[in-house]
Short mmCIF file of C-alpha atoms and ligand atoms in Angstrom, two decimals:
data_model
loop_
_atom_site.label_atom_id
_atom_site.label_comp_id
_atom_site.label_asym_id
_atom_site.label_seq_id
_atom_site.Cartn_x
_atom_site.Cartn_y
_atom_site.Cartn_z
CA UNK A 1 116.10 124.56 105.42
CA UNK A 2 113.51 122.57 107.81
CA UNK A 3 113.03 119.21 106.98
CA UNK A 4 110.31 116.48 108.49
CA UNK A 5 111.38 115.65 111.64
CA UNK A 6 110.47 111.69 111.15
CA UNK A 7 113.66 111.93 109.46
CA UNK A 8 115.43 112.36 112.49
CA UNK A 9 115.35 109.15 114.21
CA UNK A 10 116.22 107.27 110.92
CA UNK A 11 119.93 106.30 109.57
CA UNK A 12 120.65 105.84 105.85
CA UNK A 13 120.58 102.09 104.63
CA UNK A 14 124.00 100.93 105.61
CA UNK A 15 123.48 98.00 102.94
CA UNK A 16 123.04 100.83 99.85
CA UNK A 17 125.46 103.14 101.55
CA UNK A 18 128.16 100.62 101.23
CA UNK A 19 127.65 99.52 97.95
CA UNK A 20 127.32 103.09 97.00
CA UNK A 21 130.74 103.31 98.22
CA UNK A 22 132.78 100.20 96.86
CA UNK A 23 131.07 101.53 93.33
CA UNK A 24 132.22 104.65 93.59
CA UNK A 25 135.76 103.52 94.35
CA UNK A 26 135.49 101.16 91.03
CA UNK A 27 134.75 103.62 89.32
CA UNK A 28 138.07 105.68 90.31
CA UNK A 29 139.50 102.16 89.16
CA UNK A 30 140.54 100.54 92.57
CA UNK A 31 140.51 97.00 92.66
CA UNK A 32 137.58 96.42 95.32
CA UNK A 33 136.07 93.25 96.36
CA UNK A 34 132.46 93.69 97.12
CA UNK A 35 130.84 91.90 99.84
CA UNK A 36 128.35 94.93 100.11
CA UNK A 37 124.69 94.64 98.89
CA UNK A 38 122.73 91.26 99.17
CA UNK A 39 121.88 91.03 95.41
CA UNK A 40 122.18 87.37 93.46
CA UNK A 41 125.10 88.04 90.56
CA UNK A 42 122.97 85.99 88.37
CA UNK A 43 121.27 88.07 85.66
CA UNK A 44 117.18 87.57 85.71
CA UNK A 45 116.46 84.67 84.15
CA UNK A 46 115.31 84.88 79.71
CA UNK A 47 111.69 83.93 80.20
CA UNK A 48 111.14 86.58 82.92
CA UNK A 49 112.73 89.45 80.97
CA UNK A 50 110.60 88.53 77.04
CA UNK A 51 107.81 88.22 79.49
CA UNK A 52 108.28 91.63 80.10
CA UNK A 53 109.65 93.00 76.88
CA UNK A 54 106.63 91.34 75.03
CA UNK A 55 104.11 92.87 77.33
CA UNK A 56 106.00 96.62 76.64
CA UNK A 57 106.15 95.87 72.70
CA UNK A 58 102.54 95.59 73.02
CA UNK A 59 101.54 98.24 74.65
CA UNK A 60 101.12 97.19 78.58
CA UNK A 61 102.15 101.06 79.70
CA UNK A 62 98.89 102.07 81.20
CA UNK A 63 97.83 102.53 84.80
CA UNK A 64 97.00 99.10 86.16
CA UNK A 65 94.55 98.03 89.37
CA UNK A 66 97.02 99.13 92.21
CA UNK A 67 97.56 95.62 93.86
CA UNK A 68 98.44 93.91 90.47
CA UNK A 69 96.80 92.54 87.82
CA UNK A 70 94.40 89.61 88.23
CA UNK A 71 96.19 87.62 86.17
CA UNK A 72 99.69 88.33 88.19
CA UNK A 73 97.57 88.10 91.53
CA UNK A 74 95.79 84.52 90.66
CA UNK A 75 99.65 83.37 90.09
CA UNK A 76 100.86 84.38 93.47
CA UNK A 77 97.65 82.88 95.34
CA UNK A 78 98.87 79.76 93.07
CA UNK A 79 102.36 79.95 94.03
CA UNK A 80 101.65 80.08 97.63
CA UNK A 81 99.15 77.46 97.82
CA UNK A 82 101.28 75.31 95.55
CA UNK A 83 104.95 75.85 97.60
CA UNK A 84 103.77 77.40 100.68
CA UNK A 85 100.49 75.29 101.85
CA UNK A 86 98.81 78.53 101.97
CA UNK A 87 95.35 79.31 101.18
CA UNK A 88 95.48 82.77 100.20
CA UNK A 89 93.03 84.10 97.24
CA UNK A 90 93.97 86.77 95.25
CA UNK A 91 92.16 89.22 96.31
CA UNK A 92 93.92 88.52 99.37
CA UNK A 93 97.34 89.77 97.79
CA UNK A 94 98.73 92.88 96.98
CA UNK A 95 101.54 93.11 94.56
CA UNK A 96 104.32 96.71 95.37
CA UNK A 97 107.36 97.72 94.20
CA UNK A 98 109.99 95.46 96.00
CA UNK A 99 109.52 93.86 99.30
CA UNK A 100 110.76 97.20 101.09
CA UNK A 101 107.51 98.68 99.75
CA UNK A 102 105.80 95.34 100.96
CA UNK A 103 107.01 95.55 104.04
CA UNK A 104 106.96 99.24 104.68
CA UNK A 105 102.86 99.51 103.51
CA UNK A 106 101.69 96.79 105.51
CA UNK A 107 103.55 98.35 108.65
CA UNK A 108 101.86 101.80 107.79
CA UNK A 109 98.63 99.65 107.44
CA UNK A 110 98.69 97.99 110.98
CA UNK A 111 101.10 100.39 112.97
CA UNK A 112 99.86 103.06 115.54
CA UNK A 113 101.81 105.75 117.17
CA UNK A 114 103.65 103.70 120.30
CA UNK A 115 102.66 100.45 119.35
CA UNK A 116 105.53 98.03 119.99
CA UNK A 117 107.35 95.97 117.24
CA UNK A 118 109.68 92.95 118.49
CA UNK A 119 112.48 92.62 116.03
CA UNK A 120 114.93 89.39 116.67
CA UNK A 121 118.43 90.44 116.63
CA UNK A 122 120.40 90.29 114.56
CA UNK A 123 117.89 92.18 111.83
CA UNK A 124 117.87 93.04 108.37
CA UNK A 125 119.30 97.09 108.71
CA UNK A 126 115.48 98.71 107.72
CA UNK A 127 112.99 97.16 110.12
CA UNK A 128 113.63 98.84 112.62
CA UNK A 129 113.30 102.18 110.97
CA UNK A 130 110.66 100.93 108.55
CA UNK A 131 108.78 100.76 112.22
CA UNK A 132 109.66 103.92 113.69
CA UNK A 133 108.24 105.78 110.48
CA UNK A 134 104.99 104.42 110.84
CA UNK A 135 105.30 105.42 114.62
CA UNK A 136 105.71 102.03 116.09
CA UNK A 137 108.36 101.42 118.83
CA UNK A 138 111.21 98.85 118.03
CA UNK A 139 111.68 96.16 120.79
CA UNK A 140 115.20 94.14 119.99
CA UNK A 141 115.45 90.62 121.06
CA UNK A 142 118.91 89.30 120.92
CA UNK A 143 119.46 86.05 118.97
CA UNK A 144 121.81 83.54 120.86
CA UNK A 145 124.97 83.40 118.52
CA UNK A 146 125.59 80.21 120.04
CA UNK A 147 122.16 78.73 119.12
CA UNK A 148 122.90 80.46 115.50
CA UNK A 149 121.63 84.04 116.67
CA UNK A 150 118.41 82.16 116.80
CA UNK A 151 116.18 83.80 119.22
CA UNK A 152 114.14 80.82 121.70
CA UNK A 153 110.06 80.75 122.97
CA UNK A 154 110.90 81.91 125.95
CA UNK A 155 112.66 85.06 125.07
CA UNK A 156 109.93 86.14 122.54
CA UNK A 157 107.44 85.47 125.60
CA UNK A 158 108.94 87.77 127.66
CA UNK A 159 109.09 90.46 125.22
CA UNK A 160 105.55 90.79 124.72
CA UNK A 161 103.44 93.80 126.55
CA UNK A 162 99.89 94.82 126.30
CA UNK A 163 101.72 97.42 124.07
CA UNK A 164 103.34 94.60 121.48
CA UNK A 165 101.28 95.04 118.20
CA UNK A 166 103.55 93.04 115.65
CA UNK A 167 106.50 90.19 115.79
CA UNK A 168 108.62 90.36 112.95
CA UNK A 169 110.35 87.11 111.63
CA UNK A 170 112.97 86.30 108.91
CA UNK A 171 113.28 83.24 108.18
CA UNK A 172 115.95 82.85 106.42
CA UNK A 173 117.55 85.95 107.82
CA UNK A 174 119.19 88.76 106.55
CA UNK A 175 121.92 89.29 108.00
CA UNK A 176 122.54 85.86 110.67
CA UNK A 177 122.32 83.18 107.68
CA UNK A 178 120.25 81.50 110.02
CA UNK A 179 116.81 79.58 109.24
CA UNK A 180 114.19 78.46 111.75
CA UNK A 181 113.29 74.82 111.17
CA UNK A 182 109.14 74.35 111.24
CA UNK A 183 109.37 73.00 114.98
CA UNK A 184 111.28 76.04 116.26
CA UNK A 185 108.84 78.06 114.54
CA UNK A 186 106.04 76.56 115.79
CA UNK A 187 107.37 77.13 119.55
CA UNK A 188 107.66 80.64 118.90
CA UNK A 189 104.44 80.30 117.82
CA UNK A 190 102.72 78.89 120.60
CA UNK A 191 104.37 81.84 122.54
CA UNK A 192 102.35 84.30 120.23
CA UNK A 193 99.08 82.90 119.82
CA UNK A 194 97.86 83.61 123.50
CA UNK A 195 98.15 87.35 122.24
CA UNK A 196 95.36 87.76 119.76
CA UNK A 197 95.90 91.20 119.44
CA UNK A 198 99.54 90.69 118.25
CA UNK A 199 100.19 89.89 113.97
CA UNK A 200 103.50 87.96 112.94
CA UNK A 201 104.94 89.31 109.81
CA UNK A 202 106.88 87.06 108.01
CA UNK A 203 109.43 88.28 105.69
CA UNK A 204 109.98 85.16 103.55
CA UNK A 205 111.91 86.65 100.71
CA UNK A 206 114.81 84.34 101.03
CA UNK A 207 112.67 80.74 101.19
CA UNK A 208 114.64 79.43 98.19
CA UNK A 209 117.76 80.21 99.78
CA UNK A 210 118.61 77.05 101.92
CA UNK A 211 121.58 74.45 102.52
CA UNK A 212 122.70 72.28 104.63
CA UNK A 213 119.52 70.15 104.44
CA UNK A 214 117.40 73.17 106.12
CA UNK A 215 113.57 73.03 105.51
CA UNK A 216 111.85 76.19 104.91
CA UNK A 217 108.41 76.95 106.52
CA UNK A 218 105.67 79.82 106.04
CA UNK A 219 104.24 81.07 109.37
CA UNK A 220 101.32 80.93 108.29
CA UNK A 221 101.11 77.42 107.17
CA UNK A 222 101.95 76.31 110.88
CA UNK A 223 98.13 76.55 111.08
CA UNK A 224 96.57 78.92 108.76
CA UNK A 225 93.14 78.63 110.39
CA UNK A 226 94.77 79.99 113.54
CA UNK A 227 97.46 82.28 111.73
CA UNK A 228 95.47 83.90 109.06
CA UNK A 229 94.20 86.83 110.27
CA UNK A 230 97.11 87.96 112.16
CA UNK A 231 99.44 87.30 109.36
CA UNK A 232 101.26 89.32 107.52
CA UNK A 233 103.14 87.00 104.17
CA UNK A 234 105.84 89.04 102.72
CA UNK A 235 107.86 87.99 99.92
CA UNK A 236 109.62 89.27 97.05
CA UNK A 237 111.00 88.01 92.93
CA UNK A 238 114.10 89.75 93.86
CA UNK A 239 116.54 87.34 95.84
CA UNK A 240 114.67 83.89 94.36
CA UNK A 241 115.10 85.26 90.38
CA UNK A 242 117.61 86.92 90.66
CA UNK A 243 115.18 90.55 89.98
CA UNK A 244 116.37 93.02 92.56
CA UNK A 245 115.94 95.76 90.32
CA UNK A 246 113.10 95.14 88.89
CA UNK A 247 111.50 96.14 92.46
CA UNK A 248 108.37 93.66 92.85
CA UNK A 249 107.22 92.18 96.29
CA UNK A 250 104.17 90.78 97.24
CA UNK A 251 101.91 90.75 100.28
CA UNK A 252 99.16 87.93 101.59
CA UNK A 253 96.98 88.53 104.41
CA UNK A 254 93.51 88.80 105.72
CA UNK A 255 91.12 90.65 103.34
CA UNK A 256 90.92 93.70 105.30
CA UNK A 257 94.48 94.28 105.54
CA UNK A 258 95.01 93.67 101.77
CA UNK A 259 92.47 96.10 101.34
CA UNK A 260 93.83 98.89 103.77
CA UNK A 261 97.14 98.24 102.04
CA UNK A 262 95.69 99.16 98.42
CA UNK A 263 93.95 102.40 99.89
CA UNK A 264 97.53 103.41 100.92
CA UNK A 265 99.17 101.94 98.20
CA UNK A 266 96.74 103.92 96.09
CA UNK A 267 97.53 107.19 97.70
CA UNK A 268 101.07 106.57 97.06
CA UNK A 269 102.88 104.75 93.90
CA UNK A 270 99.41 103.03 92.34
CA UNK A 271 100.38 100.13 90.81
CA UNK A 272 103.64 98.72 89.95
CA UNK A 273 105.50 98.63 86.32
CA UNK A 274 102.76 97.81 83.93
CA UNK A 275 104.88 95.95 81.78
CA UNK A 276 106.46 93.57 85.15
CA UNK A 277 102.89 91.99 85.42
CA UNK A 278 103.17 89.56 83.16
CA UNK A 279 107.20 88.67 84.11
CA UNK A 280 105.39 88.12 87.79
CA UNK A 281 102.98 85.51 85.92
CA UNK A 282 105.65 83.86 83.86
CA UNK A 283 108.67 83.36 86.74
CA UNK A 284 105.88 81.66 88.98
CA UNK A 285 104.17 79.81 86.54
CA UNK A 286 107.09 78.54 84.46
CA UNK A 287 108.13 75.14 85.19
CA UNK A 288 111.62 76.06 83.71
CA UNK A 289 112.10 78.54 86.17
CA UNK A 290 113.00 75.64 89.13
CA UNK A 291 116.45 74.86 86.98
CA UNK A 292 117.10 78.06 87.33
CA UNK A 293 116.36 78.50 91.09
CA UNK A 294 118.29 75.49 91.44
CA UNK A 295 121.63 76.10 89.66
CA UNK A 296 122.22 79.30 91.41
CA UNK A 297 121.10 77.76 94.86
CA UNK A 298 123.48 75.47 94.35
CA UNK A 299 125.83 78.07 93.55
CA UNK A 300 125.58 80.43 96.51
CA UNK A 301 125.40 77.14 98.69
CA UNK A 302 129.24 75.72 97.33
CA UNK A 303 130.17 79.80 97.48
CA UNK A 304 128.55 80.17 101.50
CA UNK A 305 130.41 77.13 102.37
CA UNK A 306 134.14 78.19 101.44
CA UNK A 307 133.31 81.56 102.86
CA UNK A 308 132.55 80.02 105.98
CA UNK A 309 135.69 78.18 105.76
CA UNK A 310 137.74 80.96 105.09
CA UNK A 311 136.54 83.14 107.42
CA UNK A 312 137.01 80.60 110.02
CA UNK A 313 140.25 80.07 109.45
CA UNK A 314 141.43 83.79 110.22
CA UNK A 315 142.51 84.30 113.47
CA UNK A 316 140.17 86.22 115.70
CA UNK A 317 137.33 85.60 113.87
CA UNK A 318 134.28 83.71 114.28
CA UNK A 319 131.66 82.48 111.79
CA UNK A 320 128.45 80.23 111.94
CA UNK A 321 127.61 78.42 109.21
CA UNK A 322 125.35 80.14 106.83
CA UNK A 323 121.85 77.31 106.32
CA UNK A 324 119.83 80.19 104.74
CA UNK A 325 119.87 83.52 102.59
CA UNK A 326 123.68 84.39 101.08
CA UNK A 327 124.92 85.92 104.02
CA UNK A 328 127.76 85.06 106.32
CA UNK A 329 127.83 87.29 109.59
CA UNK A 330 131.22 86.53 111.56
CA UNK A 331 132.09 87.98 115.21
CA UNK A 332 135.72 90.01 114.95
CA UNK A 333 135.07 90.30 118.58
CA UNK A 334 138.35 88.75 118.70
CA UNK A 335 140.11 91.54 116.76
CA UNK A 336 139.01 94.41 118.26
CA UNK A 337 140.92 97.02 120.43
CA UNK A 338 144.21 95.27 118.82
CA UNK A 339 146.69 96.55 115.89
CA UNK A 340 145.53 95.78 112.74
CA UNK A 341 146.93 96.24 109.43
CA UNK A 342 149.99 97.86 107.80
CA UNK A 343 149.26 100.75 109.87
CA UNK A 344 148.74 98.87 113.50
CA UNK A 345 145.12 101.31 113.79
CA UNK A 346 142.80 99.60 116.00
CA UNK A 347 138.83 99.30 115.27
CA UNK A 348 136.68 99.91 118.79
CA UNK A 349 133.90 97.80 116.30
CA UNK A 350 132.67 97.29 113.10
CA UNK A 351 131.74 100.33 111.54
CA UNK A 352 135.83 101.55 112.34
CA UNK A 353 137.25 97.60 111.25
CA UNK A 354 135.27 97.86 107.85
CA UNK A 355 136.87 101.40 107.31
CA UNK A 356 140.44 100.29 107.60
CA UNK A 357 139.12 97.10 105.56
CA UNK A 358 138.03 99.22 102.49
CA UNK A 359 140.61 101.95 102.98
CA UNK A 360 143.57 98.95 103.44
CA UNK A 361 142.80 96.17 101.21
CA UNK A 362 140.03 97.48 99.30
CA UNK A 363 136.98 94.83 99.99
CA UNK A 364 133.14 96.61 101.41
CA UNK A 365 132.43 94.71 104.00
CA UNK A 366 128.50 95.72 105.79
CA UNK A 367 129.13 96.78 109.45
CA UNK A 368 127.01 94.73 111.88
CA UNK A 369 126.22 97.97 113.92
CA UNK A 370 123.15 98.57 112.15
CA UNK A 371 122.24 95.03 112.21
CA UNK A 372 121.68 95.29 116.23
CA UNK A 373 125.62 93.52 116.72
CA UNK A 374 128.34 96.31 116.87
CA UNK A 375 131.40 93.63 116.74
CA UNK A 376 130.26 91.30 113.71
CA UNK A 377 130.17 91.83 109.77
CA UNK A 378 127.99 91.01 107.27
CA UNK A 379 129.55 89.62 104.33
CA UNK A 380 127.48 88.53 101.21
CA UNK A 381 128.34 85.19 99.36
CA UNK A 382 126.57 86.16 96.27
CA UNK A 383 129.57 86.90 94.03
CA UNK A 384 131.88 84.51 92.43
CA UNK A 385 134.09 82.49 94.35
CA UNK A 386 136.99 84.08 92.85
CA UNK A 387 136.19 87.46 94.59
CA UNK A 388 135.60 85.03 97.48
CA UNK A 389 139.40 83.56 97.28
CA UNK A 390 140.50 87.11 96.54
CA UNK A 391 138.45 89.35 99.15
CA UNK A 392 139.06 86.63 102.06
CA UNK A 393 143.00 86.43 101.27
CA UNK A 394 142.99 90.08 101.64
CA UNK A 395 140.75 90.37 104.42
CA UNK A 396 142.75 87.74 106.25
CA UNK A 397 146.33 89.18 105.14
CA UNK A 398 144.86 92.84 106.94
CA UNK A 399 144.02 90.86 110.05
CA UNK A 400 147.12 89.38 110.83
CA UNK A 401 149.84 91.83 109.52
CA UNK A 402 149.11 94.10 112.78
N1 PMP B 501 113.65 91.80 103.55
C1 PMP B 501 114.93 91.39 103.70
C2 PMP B 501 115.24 90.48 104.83
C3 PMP B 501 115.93 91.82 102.81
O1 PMP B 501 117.18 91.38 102.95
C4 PMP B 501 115.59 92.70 101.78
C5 PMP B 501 116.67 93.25 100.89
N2 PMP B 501 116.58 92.85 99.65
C6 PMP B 501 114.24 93.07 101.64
C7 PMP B 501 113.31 92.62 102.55
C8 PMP B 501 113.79 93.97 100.54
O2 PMP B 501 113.71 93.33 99.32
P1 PMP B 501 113.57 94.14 97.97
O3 PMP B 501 114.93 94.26 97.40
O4 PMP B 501 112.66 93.33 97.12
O5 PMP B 501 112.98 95.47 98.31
N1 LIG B 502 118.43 93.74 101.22
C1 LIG B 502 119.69 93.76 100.55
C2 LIG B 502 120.80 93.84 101.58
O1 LIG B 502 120.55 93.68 102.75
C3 LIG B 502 119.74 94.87 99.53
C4 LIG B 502 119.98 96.26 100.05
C5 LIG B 502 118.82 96.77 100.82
O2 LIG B 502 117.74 96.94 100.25
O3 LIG B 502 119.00 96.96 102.02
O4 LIG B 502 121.93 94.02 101.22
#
């Protein structure tokens, strides 16, 4: 059989493929921990879901326009002016099915064959071949783990060519927990803006996601005047209300990338679920909705902290505290090349170590190979603490017995 040969440069998402595979071991009824897939445990909040259920019981199941309904549109441009200092209108916003999509259309919108993408490393597993499918050419910065895999001016000046068409930025990140504070962002700013041909696309999904006293910050909003038309806004409900399966993202930019988005978008799913619309207006518009953003920050912020702990506490092992997203991404640097386990094997890096992990003592842990860092591991904090207790313990009993 011949198959497209795009697909040939691109992996299968590591963050699905090990889910996939600590579900299908439930199901066989082992006793796995998950600290796979970044999805809140939190079930979508009630508002959101009669939102929804009302708008199918009466009859929302026709096509929509393809970037959203006004009505779910005007309460984005609301919600970003309102939290993000963003003047966006809302025909400057297209709504598509999950931030993937988001991100994935706007890349196909501004993307031309060889056209250079810096990606900070440590990334979130699909940028980079979210890029290469709409031709582009991934450029990997490393983040300094000692500066929180945080990546400085400097570097991101050097990266750029005449060839550098887009900077992507995560802020919060997926996977290094890490969050840029506005002043950092506005250095790596002032190393863009001489480059007028270059856009920024922010991937803001996990805004709500902060502790330790961070402050989250739009790109844009460091001076929207200046930023505008080279920005790219991406966000998603999924992470913030706890929605991941309901697959809606959003986009804000200039007009004429908003517009080039919806001729694609057109071309490929239309719009998204009818029937979501109206859950988009009601979990930005509904006061209530902050309690509930709240209690589960809270949550994953008392649940990041005692992973952090934990993992700390293991020999060989190395972990930064998490100040964004739910992710902690520790270095077993230290444990590599050395017995491990009942069985003494020895991991040459993280793809092998989370093997004997799940194999061993049963807990999916996300190989940082894929995340541009062959000897760290992504774990996810957004499970209950007792999986966190359990899935540590066993984690840290498989480390030492070697
Ligand atoms: N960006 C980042 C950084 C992510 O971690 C994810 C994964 N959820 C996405 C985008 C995609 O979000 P969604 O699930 O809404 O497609
Ligand atoms: N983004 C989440 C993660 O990194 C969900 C899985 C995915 O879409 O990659 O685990």
């Amino acid at each position: 059989m011949q198959l497209a040969q795009r697909l040939e440069s691109i992996a299968e998402s590591i963050t699905l493929a090990v889910t996939a595979r600590a579900n299908a071991l439930k199901k066989q009824g082992v006793d796995v921990v998950s600290f796979g897939a970044g999805e809140p445990d939190f079930d979508t909040p009630l508002p959101v879901k009669e939102a929804a259920i009302k708008a199918l019981l009466a009859g929302k199941t026709k096509y929509e326009p393809t970037a959203g309904t006004p009505e779910a549109r005007k309460a984005i441009s609301e919600k970003l002016n309102r939290f993000n200092r963003l003047d966006y209108k809302p025909e400057e916003i297209i709504v598509s099915v999950g931030g993937k999509h988001s991100l994935y259309v706007s890349f196909m919108a501004v993307l031309n064959p060889g056209d250079e993408v810096i990606i900070p490393a440590p990334y979130w597993v699909s940028y980079p071949d979210m890029v290469k499918l709409a031709g582009g050419v991934p450029v990997v910065v490393n983040g300094d783990p000692a500066n929180n895999f945080k990546i400085s001016a400097a570097q991101l000046a050097r990266a750029v060519t005449p060839r550098t068409k887009m900077v992507i930025i995560n802020s919060p990140s997926n996977p290094g927990g890490h969050t840029y504070q506005p002043a950092e962002l506005a250095a790596l700013a002032a190393a863009v803006a001489p480059h007028k041909n270059v856009w920024v696309c922010s991937d803001e999904i996990y805004e709500r996601l902060l502790y330790a006293g961070q402050q989250s910050c739009s790109w844009a909003a460091l001076d929207f005047a200046l930023w505008k038309d080279r920005t790219i806004t991406c966000n998603c409900l999924s992470k913030t209300y706890a929605m991941t399966g309901w697959r809606i993202g959003y986009t804000a930019g200039p007009r004429a990338l908003i517009d080039a988005m919806n001729k694609l978008q057109g071309q490929m799913t239309s719009n998204i679920t009818s029937f979501c619309m109206p859950a988009i207006v009601e979990a930005l518009t509904n006061p209530a909705m902050e309690t509930e953003i709240q209690t589960m920050r809270d949550a994953f912020e008392k649940r990041g902290t005692r992973m952090w702990q934990l993992l700390n506490q293991i020999p060989g092992v190395k972990c930064n505290r998490p100040t964004g997203a739910f992710y902690a991404f520790p270095s077993i640097a230290g444990l590599l090349g050395k017995p491990l386990g009942k069985t003494g094997a020895i991991a040459k890096d993280a793809v092998e170590f989370s093997r004997l992990v799940l194999d061993e003592v049963h807990v999916a842990l996300v190989p940082g190979n894929d995340f541009g860092c062959p000897d760290h591991v992504r774990l996810s904090f957004a499970t209950g603490m007792e999986n966190i207790e359990k899935g540590i313990g066993r984690l840290a009993q498989f480390c030492q017995a070697g």
